[in-house]
Backbone as a ProteinNet text record, in pm:
[ID]
protein_1_A
[PRIMARY]
XXXXXXXXXXXXXXXXXXXXXXXXXXXXXXXXXXXXXXXXXXXXXXXXXXXXXXXXXXXXXXXXXXXXXXXXXXXXXXXXXXXXXXXXXXXXXXXXXXXXXXXXXXXXXXXXXXXXXXXXXXXXXXXXXXXXXXXXXXXXXXXXXXXXXXXXXXXXXXXXXXXXXXXXXXXXXXXXXXXXXXXXXXXXXXXXXXXXXXXXXXXXXXXXXXXXXXX
[TERTIARY]
16350.1	16287.7	16241.9	16327	16290.6	16166.6	16163.1	16049.9	15920.7	15926.6	15809	15761.2	15854.2	15818.1	15752.2	15800.6	15742.2	15598.4	15572.2	15435.9	15343.8	15390.1	15308.9	15279.9	15376.7	15358.8	15252.4	15257.5	15158	15018	15006	14875.9	14816.1	14900.6	14849.9	14796.9	14849.5	14800.6	14670	14658.9	14542.9	14420.1	14434.4	14318.7	14236.5	14298.5	14218.2	14145.8	14208.6	14146.3	14022.8	14033.9	13922.3	13807.1	13836.7	13732.5	13660.4	13735.3	13675.4	13583.7	13627.9	13546.8	13416.6	13419.7	13298.6	13201.4	13251.1	13165.1	13097.9	13171.8	13116	13016.7	13022.4	12931.7	12812.4	12804.9	12691	12565.9	12456.9	12332.9	12258.2	12208.4	12128.6	11985.5	11917.2	11778.4	11691	11591.6	11502.4	11539.4	11459.1	11476.7	11532.8	11635.3	11697.4	11654.8	11601.3	11555.8	11671.6	11657.4	11752.4	11728.9	11831.2	11815.2	11719.7	11608.5	11512.6	11564.2	11540.6	11577.8	11471.4	11456.9	11369.9	11444.1	11384	11456.7	11381.7	11453.2	11397.3	11424.5	11371.9	11392.2	11538	11627	11766.6	11859.9	11807.9	11901.3	11850	11788.2	11749.8	11875	11866.9	11984	12051.5	12183.2	12257.9	12212.2	12186.8	12146.6	11997.9	11919	11775.7	11711.3	11606.3	11545.3	11472.7	11464.2	11392	11242.4	11158.8	11014.2	10967.9	10868.5	10820.9	10739.1	10762	10681	10657.5	10752.9	10741.1	10651.5	10597	10510.9	10597.6	10584.8	10664.6	10579.7	10631.7	10554.9	10622.8	10541.6	10590	10514.9	10587.3	10526.9	10555.9	10450.9	10463.4	10396.6	10466.9	10411.1	10443.7	10354.9	10376.1	10379.3	10481.7	10496.6	10537.2	10440.4	10467	10552.6	10527.5	10600	10685.2	10694.9	10778.4	10705.5	10575.9	10502.2	10473.7	10438.4	10402.7	10526.2	10639	10760.5	10801.2	10814.2	10857.2	10757.1	10628.8	10528.3	10549.3	10574.2	10600	10725.6	10827.1	10951.3	10927.3	10847.9	10816.1	10740.1	10643.7	10566.4	10657.4	10745.9	10838.8	10927.4	10969.4	11051.8	10972.5	10850.7	10768.7	10723.9	10703.8	10652.9	10761.8	10887.4	10999	10976.2	10937.4	10893.2	10995.5	10982.7	11056.6	10985.5	11058.4	11005.8	11020.4	10912.1	10915.2	10848.1	10921.1	10862.3	10799.6	10675.7	10604.9	10644.7	10731.2	10787.2	10722.1	10665.8	10603.2	10707.6	10673.7	10765.1	10790.1	10688	10701	10687.5	10796.9	10790.2	10695.4	10636.8	10547.3	10628.3	10605.9	10671	10585.9	10638.9	10563	10435.7	10444.6	10325.8	10224.2	10271.3	10180.5	10099.2	10156.3	10091.9	10028.6	10010.6	9949.3	9797.4	9744.9	9603.9	9510.8	9562.8	9480.4	9454.5	9532.8	9513.8	9433.1	9309.1	9221.1	9273.6	9360.4	9413.2	9547	9596.1	9725.4	9713.2	9825.3	9826.6	9757.1	9786.2	9726.5	9574.2	9525.5	9380.4	9316.4	9382.5	9327.5	9319.2	9420.8	9420.5	9309.6	9292.4	9190.3	9049.2	9033.6	8902.5	8870.6	8968.8	8951.6	8970.3	8862.6	8870	8949.4	8968	9041.6	9189.9	9232.3	9373.7	9459.8	9568.4	9660.1	9804.3	9859.4	9998	10093.2	10190	10285.3	10380.1	10425.7	10518.5	10654.9	10758.7	10895.9	10941.7	10982.8	11026.4	10910.5	10942.4	10839	10887.7	10795.3	10825.8	10820.3	10935.1	10939.8	10895	10897.2	10867.9	10742.9	10641.6	10520.9	10459.9	10471.9	10414.6	10474.6	10590.1	10656.5	10598.8	10518.6	10469.5	10331.1	10311.6	10183.2	10098.5	10165.4	10097.4	10150.9	10059.6	10098.5	10036.3	10119.3	10073.2	10082.9	9978.8	9980.3	9958.4	10057.6	10050.8	10050.6	9987.2	9972.9	9916.3	9929	9857.2	9712	9631.9	9493.4	9483.5	9435.4	9413.5	9264.1	9207.4	9065.1	8981.1	9015.3	8935.7	8962.2	9056.9	9081.6	9231.7	9263.2	9401.2	9443.3	9567.9	9615	9599.3	9575.5	9549.9	9668.7	9788.7	9904.2	9893.2	9819.5	9794.3	9702.7	9607.3	9522	9607.2	9704.7	9796.8	9865.5	9910.4	9985	9900.1	9780.3	9700.5	9649.9	9636.6	9593.6	9709	9830.4	9947.9	9975.5	9938.9	9975.8	9853	9871.4	9767.8	9783.7	9689.7	9696.7	9611.4	9564	9480.7	9555.5	9484.2	9543.5	9625.8	9636	9717.9	9630.9	9694.7	9631.4	9680.7	9588.5	9623.6	9572.2	9656.3	9619.6	9652.6	9552.9	9571.8	9608	9698.4	9724.2	9751.3	9723.6	9738.5	9785	9830	9858.2	9762	9707.8	9610.9	9593.3	9566.8	9542.3	9404.3	9311.8	9176.5	9090.8	9109.2	9026.9	9053.3	8946.4	8958.7	9006.7	9015.6	9068.8	8959.3	8836.1	8730.2	8705.7	8708.1	8683.3	8796.1	8918.8	9032.1	9021.7	8988.7	8973.4	8866.5	8755.1	8646.4	8690.1	8761.5	8808	8903.6	8998.7	9099.5	9039.6	8944.1	8877.1	8806.6	8747	8677.4	8773.8	8898.1	8998.8	9071.5	9044.7	9114.3	9014.9	8947.7	8856.1	8934.5	8867.8	8935.5	8949.7	9027.6	9043.8	9148.9	9109.9	9199.8	9140.8	9221.7	9177.3	9216.8	9118	9145.2	9132.4	9237.6	9230.4	9202.3	9140.8	9104.1	9228.4	9226.3	9340.1	9339.3	9432.5	9444.3	9500.1	9446.5	9499.1	9595	9708.6	9808.3	9829.8	9852.1	9895.6	10041.9	10086.7	10224.1	10326.4	10288.4	10382.7	10367.1	10302.5	10286.8	10423.8	10439.9	10570.4	10575.8	10695.3	10716.3	10631	10618.4	10544.2	10398.5	10336.7	10197.8	10185.4	10278.9	10272.3	10303.4	10397.1	10428.4	10307.6	10239.9	10122.2	10014.5	9991.2	9890.6	9931.8	10056.1	10104.3	10092.2	10129.4	10120.3	9975.1	9883.9	9742.6	9682.5	9747.6	9695.9	9719.8	9807.3	9835.5	9867.3	9964	9995.3	10050.9	10103.2	10163.3	10062.4	9939.8	9839.8	9765.4
10061.4	10064.1	10204.2	10302.9	10441.6	10483.8	10435.8	10471.2	10412.1	10287	10221.6	10293.9	10335.5	10408.4	10541.1	10606.6	10735	10717.2	10609.1	10583.2	10555.6	10474.8	10444.5	10569.6	10657.6	10782.1	10870.8	10880.8	10961.5	10903.5	10772.1	10708.7	10739.2	10747.4	10778.1	10919.9	11009.3	11147.6	11160.1	11092	11106	11039.5	10918.2	10843.5	10916.8	10972.4	11044.7	11163.4	11233.9	11349.8	11307.4	11195.5	11147.2	11104.3	11037.3	10991.2	11107.8	11209.7	11328.7	11398.8	11408.4	11474.7	11401.3	11269.6	11191.7	11208.7	11213	11227.2	11363.6	11468.8	11603.4	11630.6	11559.6	11586.3	11492.5	11402	11310.9	11387.9	11364.9	11439.5	11384.4	11474.5	11436.4	11412.3	11307.5	11282.5	11402.7	11428.3	11540.6	11659.2	11762.5	11878.5	11994.5	12055.8	12169.6	12298.4	12390.9	12517.1	12610.7	12691.6	12800.5	12904.2	12978.4	13081.5	13187.4	13213.6	13311.5	13453.3	13537.3	13677.7	13759.5	13884.9	13976.5	14018.3	13994.4	14015.2	14106.3	14154.7	14232.4	14154.4	14195.6	14116.3	14092.9	14180	14170.8	14105.1	14062.4	14004.6	13875.3	13789.8	13657.2	13584.6	13501.6	13431.6	13350.4	13345.2	13270.3	13125.5	13072.8	12933.6	12910.4	13014.4	12993.9	12983.5	12901.5	12881.4	13005.5	13021.6	13134.8	13108.1	13212.4	13191.9	13108.4	13024.1	12934.9	13010.2	12977.9	13025.2	13175.5	13250.7	13395.2	13451.2	13366.8	13414.8	13452.8	13574.2	13621.2	13614.8	13547	13517.6	13578.4	13631.9	13687.6	13623.8	13586.6	13541.4	13647.1	13715.9	13817.4	13761.9	13769.2	13706.1	13786.3	13770.7	13826	13708.8	13703.9	13592.2	13647.7	13671.4	13735.6	13650.1	13519.7	13430.9	13327.1	13338.6	13246.6	13125.3	13111.3	12993.9	12998.9	13116	13128.8	13130.7	13171.8	13188.3	13062.3	12945.2	12828.4	12787.7	12809.8	12778.9	12869.4	12997.8	13093.2	13053.5	13009.2	12966.8	12844.9	12752	12634	12672.7	12763.6	12806.8	12877	12962.2	13032.3	12933.7	12827.9	12725.9	12650	12611.3	12531.7	12611.8	12741.9	12826.2	12905.8	12880	12957	13106.9	13144.8	13281	13363.1	13493.8	13584.9	13590.6	13629.5	13625.6	13762.3	13809	13937.7	13923	13954.9	13948.6	14082.5	14078.4	14198.3	14222.6	14319.4	14346.8	14471.8	14464	14583.1	14689	14813.8	14922.9	14925.5	14890.9	14876.1	14727.6	14658.7	14514	14478	14359.8	14311.2	14245	14289	14227.6	14109.9	14036	13924.5	13975.9	14090.3	14149	14192	14240.7	14281.4	14164.4	14043	13923.9	13836.7	13891.6	13818.1	13821.8	13725.8	13728.6	13713.4	13666.6	13655.1	13791.3	13891.1	14027.4	14103.3	14132.6	14197.2	14332.7	14392.7	14524.1	14520.1	14399.9	14391.9	14452	14487	14555.9	14475.9	14348.2	14266.4	14263.7	14249	14245.5	14380.8	14487.8	14621.1	14643.4	14601.3	14618.1	14535.1	14412.6	14327.1	14378.2	14445.6	14499.4	14628.4	14681.6	14806.7	14779.4	14774.4	14743.1	14845.5	14963.2	15068.7	15072.3	14986.5	14985.2	14942.6	15015.8	14984.6	15000.2	14897.9	14904.6	14931.1	15017.8	15053.9	14938.9	14933.4	14829.2	14890.7	14821.9	14865	14809.1	14896.6	14851.3	14842	14825.9	14820.2	14742.2	14711.6	14642.9	14746.2	14784.8	14891.8	14846.8	14717.8	14666.8	14578.8	14612.4	14530.3	14510.5	14609	14597.6	14486.8	14436.7	14331.1	14192.4	14179	14046.8	14018.3	13891.9	13845.9	13776.5	13707.4	13628.4	13668.3	13691.6	13730	13633.4	13564.6	13488.5	13580.2	13582.4	13664.1	13571.9	13565.4	13471.7	13539.6	13475.2	13534.6	13433	13459.5	13379.7	13426.8	13356.9	13398.4	13452	13574.6	13636.9	13658.6	13591.1	13604.2	13584.2	13479.9	13441	13519.1	13614.8	13700.5	13720.7	13785.5	13823.8	13936.4	13944.4	14058.7	14187.7	14296.5	14424.2	14471	14423.5	14463.8	14407.1	14299.2	14246.4	14341.4	14402.6	14503.9	14622.1	14659.2	14766.4	14728.5	14604.3	14559.5	14566	14509.6	14502.8	14640.2	14731.8	14866.3	14954.3	14909.6	14987	14975.8	14863.3	14835.5	14820.2	14852.8	14830.9	14688.5	14602.8	14462.5	14432.3	14534.4	14514.6	14434.7	14340	14258.9	14142.6	14127.3	14019.9	13905.1	13789.7	13675.4	13672.2	13666	13672.6	13547.8	13490.9	13372.2	13397.9	13386.2	13402	13267.1	13266.7	13144.2	13182.6	13091.4	13124	13002.8	13028.6	12922.3	12939.5	12828.6	12834.7	12695.9	12692.2	12565.2	12510.7	12596.3	12548.9	12643.6	12774.5	12871.9	12865.1	12881.8	12874.7	13005.3	13004.9	13120.4	13201.3	13154.1	13215.4	13362.3	13394.5	13533.9	13624.9	13575.8	13654.8	13680.1	13577.2	13593.3	13696.6	13688	13783.3	13925.6	13943.1	14076.7	14135	14053.2	14102.1	14134.7	14056.6	14085.5	14220.9	14250.2	14377.9	14496.3	14471.1	14576.8	14593.8	14504.6	14507.4	14519.2	14631.3	14647.5	14652.5	14619.9	14623.7	14485.9	14478.1	14355.6	14265.4	14198.9	14106.5	13966.2	13870.1	13730.7	13661.2	13615.5	13548.3	13397.2	13325.4	13180.1	13137.5	13021.2	12974.2	12955.1	13015.8	13007.5	12878.9	12871.1	12748.3	12777.4	12704.5	12708.2	12592.3	12619.6	12515.4	12501.5	12379.8	12357.3	12397.4	12425.1	12471	12367.1	12238.9	12132.3	12083	12160.3	12120	12100.1	11994.1	11966.4	12015.4	12007.5	12060	11988	11856.4	11780.3	11825.7	11850.7	11897.4	12033.3	12120.4	12255.6	12254.7	12173.2	12163.2	12112.2	12011.5	11956.1	12062.6	12140.9	12247.5	12354.6	12395.7	12501	12458.4	12334.3	12286	12273	12247	12233.7	12367	12477.4	12608.8	12639.6	12561.4	12578.7	12724.1	12779.2	12921.2	12957.4	12860.3	12891.3	12886.3	12846.7	12835.4	12966.2
9381.8	9515.3	9551.7	9522.5	9553.3	9473.4	9345.9	9259.7	9316	9365.3	9422.8	9547.6	9631.9	9753.7	9719.6	9613.7	9572.7	9528.6	9452.6	9405.4	9522.8	9619.4	9736.8	9818	9829.9	9904.8	9839.6	9706.4	9635.1	9652.3	9653.6	9670.3	9806	9909.1	10043.5	10050.8	9966.9	9965.3	9889	9774.2	9686.2	9744.9	9803.8	9851	9956.8	10063.9	10162.2	10100.5	10006.9	9944.1	9865	9791.4	9712.1	9800.5	9910.6	10001.8	10064.2	10101	10162.1	10063.2	9937.5	9835.8	9813.4	9805.7	9783	9898.1	10019.8	10137.1	10137.9	10104.5	10109.9	10000.4	9888.1	9777.6	9776.3	9870.2	9874.7	9911.3	9834.5	9856.8	9977.1	10058	10173.7	10128.8	10177.6	10138.1	10171.1	10085.8	10108.8	10022.1	10026.8	9940.9	10020.8	9969.6	10036.5	9967.1	10043	9985.5	9961.5	9856.2	9837.2	9946.6	9982.2	10083.7	10032.5	10104.3	10056.4	10075.5	9975.1	9985.1	9916.9	9956.6	9885	9759.6	9642.9	9519.3	9423.9	9325.6	9216.8	9089.7	8973.9	8853.2	8817.2	8860.5	8817.8	8918.2	9033.3	9130.2	9190.7	9106.1	9154.8	9201.7	9306.2	9356.5	9246.3	9250.1	9149.4	9148.5	9029.8	9017.4	9033	9065.2	9080.4	8943.6	8929.6	8798.5	8750.9	8621.6	8564.7	8573.7	8575.6	8580.3	8461.1	8482.2	8378.4	8273.8	8148.5	8037.1	8041.4	8090.1	8090.8	8199.1	8286.8	8395	8514	8559.9	8672.3	8799	8901.2	9022.8	9144.7	9233.6	9359.8	9475.3	9579.5	9704.7	9809.6	9854.4	9959.4	10085	10196.7	10316.3	10441.6	10541	10674.4	10771	10855.4	10948.6	11084.4	11169.9	11299.1	11390.8	11391.7	11483.1	11410	11277.6	11201.6	11147.8	11171.8	11126.7	10976.9	10926.9	10784.8	10695.5	10749.2	10668.4	10591.2	10654.8	10578.1	10470.4	10493.5	10391.8	10271.1	10296.8	10188.5	10110.8	10181.2	10116	10026.4	10074.1	9993.7	9866.7	9880.8	9763.6	9663.7	9713.8	9625.3	9550.8	9620.1	9556.8	9450.5	9483.9	9392.7	9270.9	9287.6	9179.7	9108.4	9141.4	9083.1	9102.4	9221.6	9247.8	9325.9	9316.3	9402.3	9537.2	9639.2	9775.1	9840	9902.1	9971.2	10107.2	10212.9	10346.4	10381.4	10423.2	10467.6	10612.7	10632.2	10764.6	10823.2	10941.5	11001.6	11036.1	11011	11044.7	11195.1	11270.9	11416.7	11449.2	11477.1	11500.4	11613.6	11602.5	11707.5	11818	11940	12055.3	12103.7	12199.2	12256.8	12322.7	12388.7	12452.3	12347.6	12232.9	12125.1	12073	12084.3	12030.5	12138.6	12256.9	12366.7	12349.6	12274.7	12237.9	12357.8	12470.4	12591.3	12654.8	12612.7	12661.1	12556.7	12586.6	12489.8	12444.5	12527.1	12492.3	12421.4	12386.3	12318.5	12178.4	12122.3	11992.7	11882.6	11873.1	11767.4	11779.3	11900.4	11920.1	11889.3	11929.5	11899.9	11749.4	11677.7	11532	11468.3	11514	11454.5	11482.8	11593.3	11627.7	11552.8	11482.2	11406.4	11257.9	11183.5	11041.2	10962.1	11018.5	10948.7	10985.4	11076.2	11115.1	10996.6	10975.5	10865.9	10915.6	10980.7	11028.3	10912.1	10935.6	10830	10801	10676.7	10631.9	10606.6	10650.2	10624.5	10490.1	10398.9	10267.3	10170.2	10042.4	9940.2	9819.4	9731.1	9605.5	9495.2	9443.6	9345.1	9206.5	9182.3	9048.9	9045.9	9123.4	9129.2	8990.8	8905.7	8772.2	8688.5	8726.8	8650.1	8677.3	8782.9	8822.1	8765.1	8729.1	8674.8	8781	8872.7	8975.6	9112.1	9206.4	9342.3	9442.1	9517.1	9633.3	9754.5	9837.3	9959	10077.9	10167.9	10279	10415	10510.4	10644	10742.7	10871.2	10971.2	10976.4	11052.4	11076.1	11218.6	11230	11360.8	11378.4	11475.3	11502.9	11376.1	11300.6	11185.2	11058.3	11063.7	10947.7	10926.4	10814.6	10788.2	10881.3	10922.7	11001.4	10921	10988.1	10918.7	10834.8	10866	10785.6	10643.6	10627	10493.2	10416.8	10486.8	10423.4	10375.9	10457.8	10417.2	10287.1	10279.1	10161.7	10035.5	10039	9916.9	9874	9968.7	9932.8	9884.8	9906.2	9866.3	9717	9656.5	9518.1	9428.8	9303.5	9203.3	9150.8	9183.9	9144.5	9021.4	8955.3	8836.4	8730.9	8670.1	8565.2	8615.3	8745.7	8801.9	8852.1	8867.7	8932.5	9076.2	9170.5	9312.5	9382.9	9467.7	9545.5	9692	9777.1	9920.8	9981.3	10078.2	10154.8	10299	10389.8	10531.4	10609.4	10731	10827	10943.5	10988.9	11097.2	11155.9	11286	11350.8	11322.8	11279.2	11255.6	11174.4	11192.7	11120.8	10971.6	10893.2	10748.5	10687.8	10554.8	10482	10413	10414.4	10335.1	10371.4	10501	10539.9	10492.6	10500.5	10453.1	10303.1	10228.3	10083.8	10052.2	10122.3	10100.1	10131.6	10242.6	10281.6	10177.9	10132.6	10039.9	9903.3	9860.2	9732.4	9738.7	9852.9	9868.5	9866.7	9907.4	9911.4	9778	9683.1	9553	9438.6	9426.7	9314.2	9183.7	9076.2	8947.9	8887.6	8782.9	8705.4	8769.2	8878.4	8948.5	8938.4	8897.4	8891.5	9020.9	9094.9	9222.2	9205.4	9238.8	9243.6	9387.3	9402.9	9536.5	9622.3	9740.2	9831.2	9911.5	10005	10083.7	10221.9	10318.8	10455.1	10472.8	10533.5	10560.5	10710.4	10752.9	10890.4	10900.6	11020.9	11040.9	10995.7	10999	10964.8	10821.1	10734.9	10594.4	10531	10452	10392.7	10247.6	10191.9	10057.6	9953.1	9964.6	9865.7	9859.2	9974.6	9977.5	9908.7	9938.6	9883.3	9733.7	9693.2	9550.6	9472.3	9526	9458.7	9441.5	9547.1	9539	9438.9	9445.1	9355.7	9209.9	9179.6	9042.1	8996.2	9089.8	9052.9	9007.9	9038.9	9000.1	8853.2	8788.7	8645.8	8613.2	8681	8666.3	8530.3	8457.5	8327.2	8212.6	8242.6	8135.3	8116.5
[MASK]
+++++++++++++++++++++++++++++++++++++++++++++++++++++++++++++++++++++++++++++++++++++++++++++++++++++++++++++++++++++++++++++++++++++++++++++++++++++++++++++++++++++++++++++++++++++++++++++++++++++++++++++++++++++++

Protein backbone atom coordinates (compact mmCIF):
# COMPACT_ATOMS: atom_id res chain seq x y z
CA UNK A 1 0.00 0.00 0.00
CA UNK A 2 2.80 2.40 0.88
CA UNK A 3 4.51 1.59 -2.43
CA UNK A 4 1.29 2.36 -4.36
CA UNK A 5 0.84 5.68 -2.57
CA UNK A 6 4.44 6.62 -3.39
CA UNK A 7 3.88 5.94 -7.10
CA UNK A 8 0.68 8.01 -7.11
CA UNK A 9 2.45 10.88 -5.35
CA UNK A 10 5.26 10.91 -7.93
CA UNK A 11 2.72 10.95 -10.76
CA UNK A 12 1.05 14.05 -9.33
CA UNK A 13 4.42 15.83 -9.41
CA UNK A 14 5.45 14.79 -12.94
CA UNK A 15 2.14 15.42 -14.74
CA UNK A 16 1.81 19.17 -13.98
CA UNK A 17 5.46 19.71 -14.96
CA UNK A 18 4.96 17.93 -18.29
CA UNK A 19 1.80 19.89 -19.07
CA UNK A 20 3.49 23.18 -18.30
CA UNK A 21 6.45 22.31 -20.53
CA UNK A 22 4.23 21.42 -23.48
CA UNK A 23 2.28 24.66 -23.14
CA UNK A 24 5.40 26.84 -23.00
CA UNK A 25 7.02 25.24 -26.05
CA UNK A 26 3.98 25.40 -28.30
CA UNK A 27 4.73 27.58 -31.33
CA UNK A 28 2.62 30.66 -31.85
CA UNK A 29 1.22 31.08 -35.40
CA UNK A 30 3.16 33.56 -37.51
CA UNK A 31 6.83 34.43 -37.81
CA UNK A 32 8.83 35.79 -34.91
CA UNK A 33 11.76 38.04 -35.75
CA UNK A 34 15.12 37.76 -34.08
CA UNK A 35 15.98 40.80 -31.99
CA UNK A 36 17.66 43.25 -34.38
CA UNK A 37 21.08 44.56 -33.42
CA UNK A 38 23.84 46.48 -35.13
CA UNK A 39 26.40 43.78 -35.80
CA UNK A 40 29.86 43.18 -37.18
CA UNK A 41 31.07 40.01 -38.94
CA UNK A 42 32.11 38.43 -35.65
CA UNK A 43 29.09 39.06 -33.46
CA UNK A 44 26.00 37.92 -35.35
CA UNK A 45 23.25 37.00 -32.84
CA UNK A 46 23.48 33.44 -31.55
CA UNK A 47 21.44 31.10 -33.71
CA UNK A 48 21.15 33.51 -36.65
CA UNK A 49 21.67 31.92 -40.07
CA UNK A 50 24.91 32.42 -41.94
CA UNK A 51 24.87 34.51 -45.14
CA UNK A 52 23.79 32.49 -48.17
CA UNK A 53 26.37 31.25 -50.66
CA UNK A 54 29.08 33.47 -49.22
CA UNK A 55 27.20 36.70 -49.98
CA UNK A 56 27.38 39.13 -47.09
CA UNK A 57 24.37 41.45 -46.81
CA UNK A 58 23.78 44.61 -44.79
CA UNK A 59 20.51 46.45 -44.20
CA UNK A 60 21.15 50.07 -43.20
CA UNK A 61 18.10 52.14 -42.40
CA UNK A 62 16.91 55.46 -41.01
CA UNK A 63 13.55 55.50 -39.24
CA UNK A 64 12.60 58.89 -37.79
CA UNK A 65 9.22 57.84 -36.40
CA UNK A 66 9.60 54.05 -36.31
CA UNK A 67 7.72 53.31 -39.55
CA UNK A 68 10.71 52.14 -41.60
CA UNK A 69 12.25 50.10 -38.78
CA UNK A 70 10.01 46.99 -38.96
CA UNK A 71 10.36 46.86 -42.75
CA UNK A 72 14.15 46.93 -42.37
CA UNK A 73 13.94 44.16 -39.77
CA UNK A 74 11.85 42.01 -42.09
CA UNK A 75 14.33 42.49 -44.95
CA UNK A 76 17.24 41.62 -42.68
CA UNK A 77 15.42 38.46 -41.63
CA UNK A 78 14.53 37.46 -45.19
CA UNK A 79 18.02 38.17 -46.56
CA UNK A 80 20.00 36.73 -43.63
CA UNK A 81 21.51 40.18 -43.30
CA UNK A 82 23.21 42.27 -40.64
CA UNK A 83 21.29 45.31 -39.48
CA UNK A 84 22.53 48.85 -38.90
CA UNK A 85 20.35 51.75 -37.81
CA UNK A 86 21.36 55.15 -39.14
CA UNK A 87 20.99 57.26 -36.01
CA UNK A 88 21.29 61.06 -36.24
CA UNK A 89 23.93 62.58 -33.99
CA UNK A 90 21.29 65.18 -33.12
CA UNK A 91 18.00 63.30 -32.64
CA UNK A 92 14.89 64.65 -34.33
CA UNK A 93 12.30 66.04 -31.94
CA UNK A 94 8.57 66.19 -32.63
CA UNK A 95 8.96 69.87 -33.52
CA UNK A 96 11.79 68.99 -35.93
CA UNK A 97 9.39 66.68 -37.77
CA UNK A 98 6.41 69.04 -37.84
CA UNK A 99 6.08 69.15 -41.62
CA UNK A 100 3.28 71.73 -41.40
CA UNK A 101 5.88 74.19 -40.13
CA UNK A 102 7.94 75.26 -43.13
CA UNK A 103 10.74 76.29 -40.81
CA UNK A 104 11.05 72.96 -38.98
CA UNK A 105 14.39 71.19 -39.12
CA UNK A 106 13.29 68.42 -41.48
CA UNK A 107 11.85 70.88 -43.98
CA UNK A 108 14.92 73.11 -43.84
CA UNK A 109 17.17 70.13 -44.53
CA UNK A 110 15.04 68.94 -47.44
CA UNK A 111 15.09 72.39 -48.98
CA UNK A 112 18.91 72.39 -48.89
CA UNK A 113 20.47 69.86 -51.24
CA UNK A 114 23.80 70.32 -49.49
CA UNK A 115 22.51 69.54 -46.00
CA UNK A 116 24.28 66.55 -44.47
CA UNK A 117 23.05 65.73 -40.94
CA UNK A 118 25.73 63.94 -38.92
CA UNK A 119 25.35 60.27 -38.07
CA UNK A 120 26.08 58.76 -34.67
CA UNK A 121 28.22 55.63 -35.01
CA UNK A 122 29.70 54.00 -38.09
CA UNK A 123 30.24 50.73 -39.91
CA UNK A 124 33.89 49.84 -39.51
CA UNK A 125 33.75 46.82 -41.79
CA UNK A 126 31.81 48.12 -44.81
CA UNK A 127 34.34 46.49 -47.11
CA UNK A 128 33.19 43.06 -45.94
CA UNK A 129 29.70 43.45 -47.43
CA UNK A 130 28.65 42.54 -50.96
CA UNK A 131 25.04 43.77 -50.88
CA UNK A 132 23.69 46.89 -49.17
CA UNK A 133 20.02 47.64 -48.64
CA UNK A 134 19.40 51.31 -47.80
CA UNK A 135 16.05 52.13 -46.20
CA UNK A 136 14.32 55.36 -45.27
CA UNK A 137 11.03 57.26 -45.24
CA UNK A 138 10.17 59.69 -48.01
CA UNK A 139 10.31 63.38 -47.11
CA UNK A 140 8.84 65.71 -49.69
CA UNK A 141 9.26 63.14 -52.46
CA UNK A 142 12.90 62.33 -51.66
CA UNK A 143 15.17 60.52 -49.24
CA UNK A 144 16.02 62.40 -46.02
CA UNK A 145 19.37 64.20 -46.27
CA UNK A 146 20.85 61.95 -43.59
CA UNK A 147 20.72 59.16 -46.18
CA UNK A 148 22.90 61.34 -48.42
CA UNK A 149 25.33 61.59 -45.51
CA UNK A 150 25.38 57.81 -45.27
CA UNK A 151 26.07 57.03 -48.92
CA UNK A 152 28.77 59.69 -49.14
CA UNK A 153 30.51 58.36 -46.03
CA UNK A 154 31.38 54.95 -47.50
CA UNK A 155 32.97 53.65 -50.67
CA UNK A 156 30.29 51.46 -52.22
CA UNK A 157 32.29 50.57 -55.32
CA UNK A 158 31.91 46.95 -56.35
CA UNK A 159 28.79 46.46 -54.26
CA UNK A 160 25.17 45.78 -55.13
CA UNK A 161 22.90 48.44 -53.63
CA UNK A 162 19.12 48.36 -53.26
CA UNK A 163 17.09 51.35 -52.08
CA UNK A 164 13.81 50.83 -50.23
CA UNK A 165 11.45 53.27 -48.58
CA UNK A 166 8.22 53.64 -46.66
CA UNK A 167 5.66 56.11 -47.92
CA UNK A 168 1.93 56.63 -47.98
CA UNK A 169 1.97 57.48 -51.66
CA UNK A 170 5.19 59.05 -52.96
CA UNK A 171 7.33 56.78 -55.10
CA UNK A 172 10.99 55.85 -54.77
CA UNK A 173 12.25 56.86 -58.22
CA UNK A 174 13.54 60.30 -57.20
CA UNK A 175 15.39 58.85 -54.23
CA UNK A 176 17.02 56.20 -56.39
CA UNK A 177 18.09 58.83 -58.89
CA UNK A 178 19.54 61.05 -56.16
CA UNK A 179 21.48 58.24 -54.51
CA UNK A 180 22.92 56.99 -57.80
CA UNK A 181 24.25 60.48 -58.48
CA UNK A 182 25.93 60.50 -55.07
CA UNK A 183 27.62 57.11 -55.64
CA UNK A 184 29.87 57.38 -58.68
CA UNK A 185 31.92 54.36 -59.53
CA UNK A 186 31.32 50.67 -60.05
CA UNK A 187 28.06 50.25 -58.12
CA UNK A 188 25.36 47.81 -59.25
CA UNK A 189 21.92 49.21 -58.50
CA UNK A 190 18.94 46.88 -58.33
CA UNK A 191 15.43 48.29 -58.63
CA UNK A 192 14.21 49.49 -55.24
CA UNK A 193 10.76 49.31 -53.75
CA UNK A 194 8.31 51.42 -51.80
CA UNK A 195 6.48 49.69 -48.96
CA UNK A 196 3.36 50.70 -47.11
CA UNK A 197 3.74 50.95 -43.35
CA UNK A 198 1.65 47.79 -42.87
CA UNK A 199 3.63 45.57 -45.28
CA UNK A 200 3.89 42.05 -43.87
CA UNK A 201 6.78 39.62 -43.78
CA UNK A 202 5.48 37.45 -46.62
CA UNK A 203 5.39 40.41 -49.03
CA UNK A 204 8.89 41.47 -48.10
CA UNK A 205 10.28 37.95 -48.25
CA UNK A 206 8.83 37.48 -51.74
CA UNK A 207 10.44 40.71 -52.94
CA UNK A 208 13.78 39.95 -51.32
CA UNK A 209 13.93 36.47 -52.87
CA UNK A 210 13.04 37.91 -56.29
CA UNK A 211 16.30 39.89 -56.24
CA UNK A 212 18.30 36.64 -56.51
CA UNK A 213 21.09 38.04 -54.37
CA UNK A 214 23.03 34.77 -54.33
CA UNK A 215 23.37 34.54 -58.11
